[in-house]
XYZ file of C-alpha atoms in Angstrom:
573
model
C 0.000 0.000 0.000
C 2.794 2.382 0.902
C 4.594 1.471 -2.311
C 1.468 2.304 -4.342
C 1.050 5.671 -2.652
C 4.741 6.403 -3.242
C 4.398 5.642 -6.978
C 1.323 7.895 -7.286
C 3.150 10.697 -5.427
C 6.170 10.439 -7.716
C 3.896 10.410 -10.786
C 2.122 13.549 -9.594
C 5.442 15.316 -8.956
C 6.723 14.277 -12.382
C 3.515 15.555 -13.990
C 3.827 18.886 -12.200
C 7.458 19.178 -13.280
C 6.454 18.361 -16.842
C 3.728 20.993 -16.773
C 6.177 23.552 -15.429
C 8.682 22.622 -18.113
C 6.124 22.998 -20.909
C 4.397 26.015 -19.430
C 4.975 28.053 -22.615
C 3.157 25.458 -24.732
C 0.462 23.967 -22.488
C -1.350 25.841 -19.776
C -4.256 24.963 -17.499
C -6.131 27.865 -15.959
C -7.760 28.126 -12.548
C -10.556 25.680 -11.835
C -8.988 22.813 -13.818
C -8.253 19.445 -12.132
C -4.667 18.914 -11.042
C -2.479 17.257 -13.664
C -4.878 17.773 -16.590
C -3.944 19.756 -19.661
C -5.011 20.351 -23.279
C -2.828 18.688 -25.943
C -2.731 18.514 -29.713
C -3.516 14.968 -30.904
C -0.962 14.648 -33.685
C -1.591 11.031 -34.679
C -5.385 11.351 -34.921
C -5.044 14.602 -36.873
C -2.717 12.959 -39.390
C -5.010 9.943 -39.783
C -8.191 11.985 -40.187
C -6.553 14.440 -42.577
C -5.358 11.514 -44.677
C -8.844 9.983 -44.654
C -10.540 13.278 -45.448
C -8.188 14.162 -48.316
C -7.778 10.538 -49.571
C -4.015 11.090 -49.681
C -1.110 12.380 -47.641
C 1.994 14.212 -48.877
C 4.870 14.230 -46.445
C 7.347 17.097 -46.381
C 10.487 16.789 -48.536
C 12.485 17.909 -45.477
C 10.520 16.861 -42.369
C 11.364 18.396 -39.022
C 11.005 16.454 -35.742
C 8.372 17.891 -33.455
C 6.486 19.701 -36.246
C 3.827 17.578 -37.989
C 3.785 18.077 -41.734
C 0.689 18.949 -43.806
C 0.133 19.836 -47.448
C -1.143 23.337 -48.242
C -3.860 22.189 -50.647
C -5.324 19.674 -48.175
C -7.937 20.286 -45.510
C -6.466 20.500 -42.000
C -8.648 18.664 -39.468
C -7.162 19.218 -35.952
C -8.055 17.058 -32.956
C -7.351 17.818 -29.294
C -7.413 15.747 -26.129
C -7.423 16.383 -22.385
C -4.412 14.546 -20.939
C -4.257 13.353 -17.365
C -0.548 13.325 -16.503
C -1.193 11.543 -13.182
C -3.160 8.546 -14.434
C -1.789 8.614 -17.999
C -5.192 8.668 -19.729
C -6.647 11.084 -22.286
C -10.151 12.027 -23.409
C -11.337 13.804 -26.538
C -11.779 17.566 -26.160
C -15.285 18.550 -27.376
C -15.659 22.097 -26.018
C -15.560 25.334 -28.008
C -12.236 26.998 -28.644
C -10.492 29.710 -30.629
C -7.957 28.876 -33.338
C -5.263 31.543 -33.761
C -1.966 31.749 -35.625
C 0.321 33.467 -33.125
C 3.715 32.936 -34.775
C 5.532 31.628 -37.793
C 8.502 31.766 -40.122
C 9.942 30.555 -43.408
C 12.347 28.235 -41.574
C 12.389 26.572 -38.189
C 15.140 28.930 -37.037
C 13.285 32.070 -38.171
C 10.033 31.291 -36.322
C 8.976 34.217 -34.132
C 5.979 35.078 -31.996
C 3.703 37.748 -33.407
C 2.730 40.849 -31.522
C -0.821 41.374 -30.292
C -1.508 43.763 -33.177
C -0.313 41.166 -35.702
C -2.392 38.420 -34.073
C -5.483 40.613 -34.345
C -4.658 41.491 -37.945
C -4.107 37.899 -39.067
C -6.917 36.191 -37.117
C -9.519 38.705 -35.958
C -12.688 39.751 -37.790
C -13.438 42.622 -35.423
C -12.602 45.370 -37.919
C -14.169 43.544 -40.844
C -17.955 43.507 -41.026
C -18.442 42.013 -44.497
C -15.267 39.951 -44.759
C -15.817 36.649 -42.982
C -12.429 35.041 -43.535
C -9.042 35.667 -41.951
C -5.864 36.490 -43.825
C -4.264 33.123 -43.059
C -7.037 30.521 -42.949
C -10.720 29.924 -43.554
C -13.313 27.174 -43.139
C -13.405 24.324 -45.614
C -17.199 24.669 -45.914
C -17.984 28.242 -44.938
C -21.058 28.227 -42.664
C -23.760 30.860 -42.890
C -22.899 32.193 -39.439
C -20.489 31.422 -36.640
C -19.900 32.943 -33.184
C -17.150 35.442 -32.509
C -15.372 36.519 -29.353
C -15.172 40.108 -28.155
C -11.897 40.574 -30.001
C -13.325 39.103 -33.217
C -11.769 35.632 -33.095
C -13.761 32.777 -34.627
C -15.148 30.215 -32.157
C -14.818 26.653 -33.475
C -16.335 23.420 -32.291
C -17.078 19.910 -33.552
C -17.542 19.567 -37.324
C -16.709 23.241 -37.925
C -13.001 22.763 -37.247
C -12.010 21.877 -40.807
C -9.422 24.491 -41.719
C -8.255 25.405 -45.209
C -5.125 27.517 -45.519
C -5.696 30.775 -47.365
C -2.532 32.902 -46.983
C -3.552 36.116 -48.689
C -0.982 38.654 -49.810
C -1.086 40.732 -46.598
C -0.441 37.659 -44.452
C 3.030 36.454 -43.357
C 2.681 33.332 -45.531
C 1.452 35.142 -48.641
C 3.401 35.171 -51.925
C 6.137 32.778 -50.859
C 8.927 31.916 -53.277
C 10.668 28.537 -53.460
C 14.047 27.772 -51.991
C 16.234 26.155 -54.651
C 13.836 23.984 -56.678
C 11.504 22.954 -53.832
C 8.067 24.421 -53.246
C 7.704 27.102 -50.548
C 7.031 25.987 -46.991
C 6.077 27.743 -43.775
C 6.086 26.988 -40.040
C 2.982 28.087 -38.123
C 2.693 28.497 -34.362
C -0.975 27.880 -33.519
C -2.684 28.678 -30.237
C -5.903 26.918 -29.227
C -7.727 28.170 -26.140
C -11.182 28.127 -24.572
C -10.582 31.150 -22.342
C -12.855 33.485 -24.303
C -15.576 30.969 -25.130
C -18.673 30.011 -23.202
C -18.071 26.264 -23.484
C -15.985 25.712 -20.349
C -16.253 28.730 -18.006
C -14.796 26.904 -14.985
C -11.662 25.446 -16.615
C -9.474 27.364 -19.031
C -7.079 25.459 -21.286
C -4.451 26.812 -23.684
C -2.068 24.923 -25.936
C 0.499 26.055 -28.504
C 1.984 23.794 -31.142
C 3.916 24.037 -34.403
C 2.719 23.012 -37.863
C 4.944 22.486 -40.889
C 2.955 23.319 -44.035
C 4.532 22.761 -47.449
C 3.534 22.919 -51.103
C 2.438 26.563 -51.254
C 1.122 27.415 -54.730
C 2.150 30.213 -57.038
C 0.528 33.467 -56.006
C -1.793 34.819 -58.752
C -0.221 38.269 -58.570
C 3.228 36.779 -59.067
C 1.786 34.694 -61.915
C 0.614 37.985 -63.431
C 4.197 39.228 -63.111
C 5.388 36.173 -65.092
C 2.710 36.948 -67.682
C 3.972 40.509 -68.014
C 7.614 39.458 -68.254
C 6.842 36.900 -70.962
C 4.659 39.403 -72.808
C 7.452 41.977 -72.664
C 9.938 39.450 -74.036
C 7.636 38.464 -76.913
C 6.787 42.108 -77.658
C 10.494 42.972 -77.839
C 11.078 40.207 -80.385
C 8.019 41.283 -82.421
C 9.063 44.936 -82.401
C 12.546 44.021 -83.595
C 11.088 41.821 -86.341
C 8.570 44.484 -87.417
C 11.304 47.119 -87.482
C 13.510 44.863 -89.568
C 10.702 44.133 -92.051
C 9.746 47.812 -92.195
C 13.310 48.861 -92.910
C 13.610 46.339 -95.736
C 10.270 47.403 -97.204
C 11.146 51.098 -97.039
C 14.475 50.405 -98.672
C 12.806 48.471 -101.493
C 10.213 51.199 -102.078
C 12.911 53.893 -102.056
C 14.997 51.993 -104.628
C 12.043 51.540 -106.982
C 10.858 55.144 -106.824
C 14.191 56.984 -106.729
C 14.540 57.314 -110.529
C 10.963 58.563 -110.970
C 11.368 61.135 -108.222
C 14.571 62.512 -109.782
C 12.800 63.071 -113.089
C 9.840 64.871 -111.480
C 11.968 67.029 -109.164
C 11.481 70.728 -109.785
C 8.261 70.304 -111.759
C 5.863 69.958 -108.762
C 4.772 72.797 -106.548
C 4.260 72.348 -102.803
C 0.577 72.499 -101.883
C -0.209 73.042 -98.174
C -3.775 71.772 -98.633
C -2.497 68.259 -99.439
C -0.703 67.837 -96.091
C -3.709 66.255 -94.359
C -4.324 63.902 -97.240
C -0.679 62.889 -97.311
C -0.642 62.272 -93.535
C -3.787 60.144 -93.794
C -2.349 58.174 -96.660
C 0.871 57.694 -94.747
C -0.961 56.364 -91.662
C -3.090 54.088 -93.821
C 0.036 52.819 -95.523
C 1.673 52.178 -92.139
C -1.313 50.194 -90.903
C -1.422 48.189 -94.118
C 2.267 47.428 -93.823
C 1.797 46.382 -90.176
C -1.099 44.152 -91.206
C 1.027 42.516 -93.907
C 3.845 41.974 -91.420
C 1.493 40.283 -88.919
C 0.056 38.246 -91.773
C 3.546 37.099 -92.707
C 4.163 36.150 -89.067
C 0.975 34.058 -88.929
C 1.751 32.344 -92.238
C 5.399 31.791 -91.396
C 6.244 28.129 -90.669
C 8.515 29.301 -87.836
C 5.415 30.242 -85.812
C 4.074 26.716 -86.216
C 7.357 25.293 -84.992
C 7.345 27.608 -81.964
C 3.765 26.675 -81.094
C 4.614 22.985 -81.502
C 7.529 23.420 -79.085
C 5.236 25.227 -76.620
C 2.624 22.448 -76.890
C 5.216 19.757 -76.210
C 6.614 21.710 -73.239
C 3.116 22.286 -71.862
C 2.324 18.580 -72.241
C 5.529 17.714 -70.391
C 4.581 19.917 -67.446
C 1.073 18.462 -67.458
C 2.493 14.948 -67.307
C 4.896 15.965 -64.530
C 1.937 17.077 -62.403
C 0.675 13.475 -62.340
C 3.673 12.301 -60.296
C 3.310 12.733 -56.545
C 6.978 13.502 -55.970
C 6.877 16.276 -58.573
C 3.587 17.667 -57.266
C 4.954 17.953 -53.748
C 8.342 19.458 -54.614
C 8.164 21.481 -57.851
C 4.520 22.440 -58.333
C 5.337 26.143 -57.878
C 7.940 26.127 -60.667
C 5.675 24.173 -63.028
C 2.851 26.658 -62.421
C 5.237 29.498 -63.273
C 6.140 27.750 -66.550
C 2.443 27.289 -67.369
C 1.838 30.984 -66.718
C 4.532 31.869 -69.241
C 3.262 29.398 -71.837
C -0.266 30.796 -71.611
C 1.016 34.046 -73.142
C 2.003 32.240 -76.345
C -1.448 30.657 -76.702
C -3.174 34.006 -76.144
C -0.974 35.831 -78.665
C -1.440 33.097 -81.253
C -5.228 33.291 -80.898
C -5.210 37.122 -81.060
C -3.010 37.239 -84.168
C -5.113 34.666 -85.992
C -8.378 36.402 -85.069
C -6.903 39.714 -86.249
C -5.857 38.243 -89.611
C -8.637 35.735 -90.300
C -11.572 37.489 -88.653
C -14.748 35.419 -88.429
C -13.253 32.643 -90.526
C -11.065 31.780 -87.533
C -14.058 30.222 -85.767
C -15.012 28.091 -88.769
C -12.101 25.766 -88.067
C -12.874 23.172 -85.336
C -9.231 23.140 -84.225
C -9.357 26.896 -83.695
C -12.606 26.566 -81.725
C -11.000 23.997 -79.426
C -7.948 26.231 -79.072
C -10.031 29.277 -78.225
C -12.090 27.342 -75.656
C -8.973 26.093 -73.845
C -7.419 29.568 -73.809
C -10.662 31.117 -72.561
C -10.975 28.599 -69.708
C -7.343 29.172 -68.716
C -7.805 32.942 -68.672
C -11.022 32.667 -66.661
C -9.314 30.424 -64.124
C -6.428 32.876 -63.800
C -8.693 35.927 -63.434
C -10.846 34.300 -60.740
C -7.747 33.197 -58.830
C -6.428 36.753 -59.051
C -9.730 38.127 -57.746
C -9.807 35.609 -54.906
C -6.280 36.509 -53.819
C -7.423 40.086 -53.268
C -9.935 38.975 -50.632
C -12.885 41.126 -49.643
C -15.681 38.564 -49.957
C -18.453 37.539 -47.649
C -18.797 33.923 -46.556
C -21.336 33.071 -49.263
C -19.341 34.845 -51.962
C -16.121 33.145 -50.900
C -17.827 29.731 -50.862
C -19.352 30.290 -54.304
C -16.070 31.521 -55.750
C -14.237 28.538 -54.291
C -16.713 26.110 -55.910
C -16.317 27.858 -59.273
C -12.540 27.603 -58.991
C -12.786 23.896 -58.175
C -14.953 23.405 -61.281
C -12.474 25.288 -63.448
C -9.597 23.274 -62.006
C -11.494 20.176 -63.079
C -11.775 21.689 -66.543
C -7.986 22.017 -66.678
C -7.893 18.444 -67.948
C -8.879 19.911 -71.310
C -5.331 21.243 -71.493
C -4.332 17.717 -72.466
C -6.245 18.296 -75.711
C -3.605 20.858 -76.664
C -1.502 17.925 -77.770
C -3.962 17.534 -80.657
C -2.627 20.847 -81.975
C 0.521 18.968 -82.909
C -1.453 16.892 -85.421
C -1.833 19.824 -87.793
C 1.938 19.972 -88.184
C 2.042 16.371 -89.448
C 0.076 15.912 -92.654
C 0.084 12.117 -92.442
C -1.450 12.038 -88.949
C -3.948 14.712 -89.951
C -5.083 12.654 -92.952
C -5.490 9.525 -90.810
C -7.497 11.378 -88.156
C -9.764 13.062 -90.706
C -10.356 9.722 -92.447
C -11.331 8.107 -89.138
C -13.710 10.966 -88.352
C -15.307 10.681 -91.777
C -15.645 6.925 -91.292
C -17.781 7.360 -88.178
C -20.573 8.746 -90.328
C -20.669 5.533 -92.327
C -20.404 3.438 -89.175
C -23.602 4.803 -87.595
C -25.829 2.209 -89.240
C -23.407 -0.577 -88.301
C -23.400 0.616 -84.677
C -27.206 0.609 -84.583
C -27.333 -2.968 -85.890
C -24.577 -4.039 -83.532
C -26.320 -2.725 -80.410
C -29.647 -4.089 -81.625
C -28.239 -7.607 -81.889
C -26.431 -7.108 -78.581
C -29.739 -6.359 -76.859
C -31.445 -9.350 -78.525
C -28.699 -11.721 -77.398
C -28.798 -10.147 -73.895
C -32.498 -10.978 -73.569
C -31.867 -14.564 -74.751
C -28.900 -15.158 -72.440
C -30.761 -13.583 -69.493
C -33.764 -15.869 -69.881
C -31.821 -19.086 -70.486
C -28.755 -18.875 -68.237
C -29.680 -16.670 -65.274
C -29.976 -19.726 -63.018
C -26.779 -21.456 -64.119
C -24.643 -18.298 -63.830
C -26.419 -15.528 -61.913
C -23.159 -13.636 -61.446
C -22.907 -12.934 -65.176
C -26.539 -13.233 -66.305
C -28.485 -12.263 -63.178
C -29.871 -9.018 -64.652
C -30.131 -7.426 -68.060
C -27.342 -4.953 -67.281
C -24.980 -7.687 -66.087
C -25.806 -9.683 -69.193
C -25.002 -6.748 -71.493
C -21.702 -6.191 -69.694
C -20.889 -9.931 -69.940
C -21.690 -10.006 -73.658
C -19.467 -6.985 -74.215
C -16.706 -8.846 -72.373
C -17.255 -11.907 -74.611
C -17.051 -9.589 -77.626
C -13.462 -8.800 -76.636
C -12.776 -12.560 -76.161
C -11.699 -11.850 -72.590
C -12.195 -14.921 -70.318
C -15.077 -16.222 -72.429
C -13.936 -19.782 -71.670
C -14.324 -19.178 -67.909
C -17.894 -17.971 -68.472
C -18.582 -21.110 -70.517
C -17.126 -23.437 -67.872
C -19.162 -21.783 -65.103
C -22.439 -22.497 -66.914
C -21.257 -25.952 -67.980
C -20.456 -26.959 -64.415
C -23.926 -25.760 -63.319
C -25.800 -27.913 -65.853
C -25.938 -25.674 -68.949
C -23.294 -26.933 -71.396
C -25.383 -25.851 -74.374
C -24.329 -22.250 -73.758
C -21.398 -22.896 -76.092
C -23.716 -22.883 -79.120
C -25.210 -19.525 -78.233
C -21.788 -18.059 -77.470
C -20.427 -19.314 -80.802
C -23.363 -17.770 -82.676
C -22.951 -14.481 -80.803
C -19.213 -14.295 -81.511
C -19.828 -15.167 -85.177
C -22.419 -12.426 -85.620
C -20.943 -9.641 -83.502
C -17.204 -10.164 -83.816
C -16.589 -11.748 -87.197
C -19.377 -9.888 -89.015
C -19.986 -6.431 -87.586
C -16.436 -5.698 -86.389
C -15.082 -6.741 -89.760
C -17.541 -4.323 -91.329
C -15.889 -1.575 -89.291
C -12.520 -2.498 -90.729
C -13.989 -2.654 -94.239
C -15.436 0.860 -93.902
C -12.077 2.224 -92.679
C -10.173 0.586 -95.531
C -12.699 1.888 -98.071
C -12.441 5.446 -96.742
C -8.654 5.288 -96.779
C -8.750 4.200 -100.406
C -11.118 7.050 -101.246
C -8.842 9.588 -99.576
C -5.828 8.245 -101.488
C -7.747 8.464 -104.771
C -8.790 12.033 -104.001
C -5.180 13.020 -103.325
C -4.017 11.471 -106.582
C -6.814 13.188 -108.500
C -5.946 16.509 -106.873
C -2.286 16.094 -107.805
C -3.171 15.175 -111.374
C -5.265 18.333 -111.718
C -2.598 20.456 -110.092
C 0.339 19.193 -112.133
C -0.694 20.852 -115.480
C -1.065 24.182 -113.708
C 2.354 23.734 -112.158
C 3.890 22.857 -115.506
C 2.261 25.883 -117.121
C 3.567 28.140 -114.340
C 7.089 26.749 -114.763
C 6.911 27.334 -118.524
C 5.829 30.950 -118.027
C 8.596 31.596 -115.507
C 11.146 30.099 -117.921
C 9.827 32.278 -120.741
C 10.138 35.399 -118.599
C 13.673 34.445 -117.600
C 14.618 34.117 -121.274
C 12.956 37.397 -122.301
C 14.412 39.535 -119.484
C 18.037 39.533 -120.762
C 16.917 40.631 -124.214
C 14.837 43.458 -122.777
C 17.674 44.691 -120.583
C 20.047 44.488 -123.529
C 17.790 46.636 -125.693
C 17.480 49.204 -122.894
C 21.228 49.379 -122.530
C 21.670 49.870 -126.270
C 19.170 52.743 -126.190
């Protein structure tokens, strides 16, 4: 008995010493039981965050004592009441305030914020219409939530799902990567129930560190990359336009110099023609600029540049599918995508300027314009969201729209189809396949009609012998489609045979004969026929074009022969 009391006394002393040692991180106010304190449940938080986000990305450089979380994931914190005497813990269910009271880019640079900074980053006291802090917000913004006297949000239960926001005026806003890794930040979070009405007789406070990594590219900085890329492209275009203009002016001056020398002294200066001459000069400048842009659009070099941009964009899109790349270099890849978007926008603008309404008559241009428009809309909404200043409903609606647009980013993979227009052989094959689908419509109707007929027959005759494959009409259709691909059809046959229906082999043989060897071969026949028609059309087009080419070559040869004689006669005169 004495030994037991001695052990309990030593445990209580050790708990008190531990509480005194960690007084800066865990505090228990007056009215709380001796030896009890509020603690951050790290393991449960990691497990629930992983379950809620369906994935978990660990930090590239983890730090001991600071649990790691990904910026784009929902943070779901859990807290417990620890009893240091008994060694037990219970879940903390009371209301509390969640405040970011410190932070830094590195573990060594972490500092505690002043009271003014804590109010600025976490309080909503001075903001009547803005219901989100500068650093974080709710995952699902509720219609209303209680606030303390100082404007801190009171959280409890299911409302404690935090999503990091990090606007530009916050300490974690507009972070840049270190080396090639994505930006990261260390938060010092304080959780307390001192100002809430949940536990008026026992006040708990706990401070803990969080290591958040994978910060995205700030939209304003993305706009800076847009401007830098646009400036670079504009510099190249201005140099090219100036070069073309100088060559054109030199050519015009050479052609008109002799005529101007002959007319010199015979024309009188008329002041009334100054306005007309200025207007003609401006019109001539615009026409020359239009011709220069037209030459840029028709130049094969532009196609090669766009092809290179498409391949680079596809490479970055593929890199985003790897978890290691997403965690470490997502910021840099987003910066590259921001620069590449400028090339797509300029290409669309130049083509619309030159082609006008005919630009939208090409399906490839329509697809291009749709992808560019979705990318621009996504960028503009992200830029607007980064500025803040939204109510809870507006912020929730804007966040849903952004999630929808991020889902539409998969259409960027269709940009790879732009590369087909640079390869005539692939373009001919794709167009032939698209034209073949029109002829295949009747075959598809017959194929699905027979598929449904066989599904009804198999369902009625073999639902008892093999209910797993023929238990319902939908299972039967799926099974027949599987048999059409000849995938494990023998296993389906043996299952029915072992259950007393060996005659299924006759029906399966008839189905395979009709669907596979008849209708699928018709598909191949239609494709081969359309390929032959396209080849014949090309040959016919070349045969019609060759006489014109020969006639043009004969005329050019005739001119080349006549020009020396004409120049010789001029020289003799």
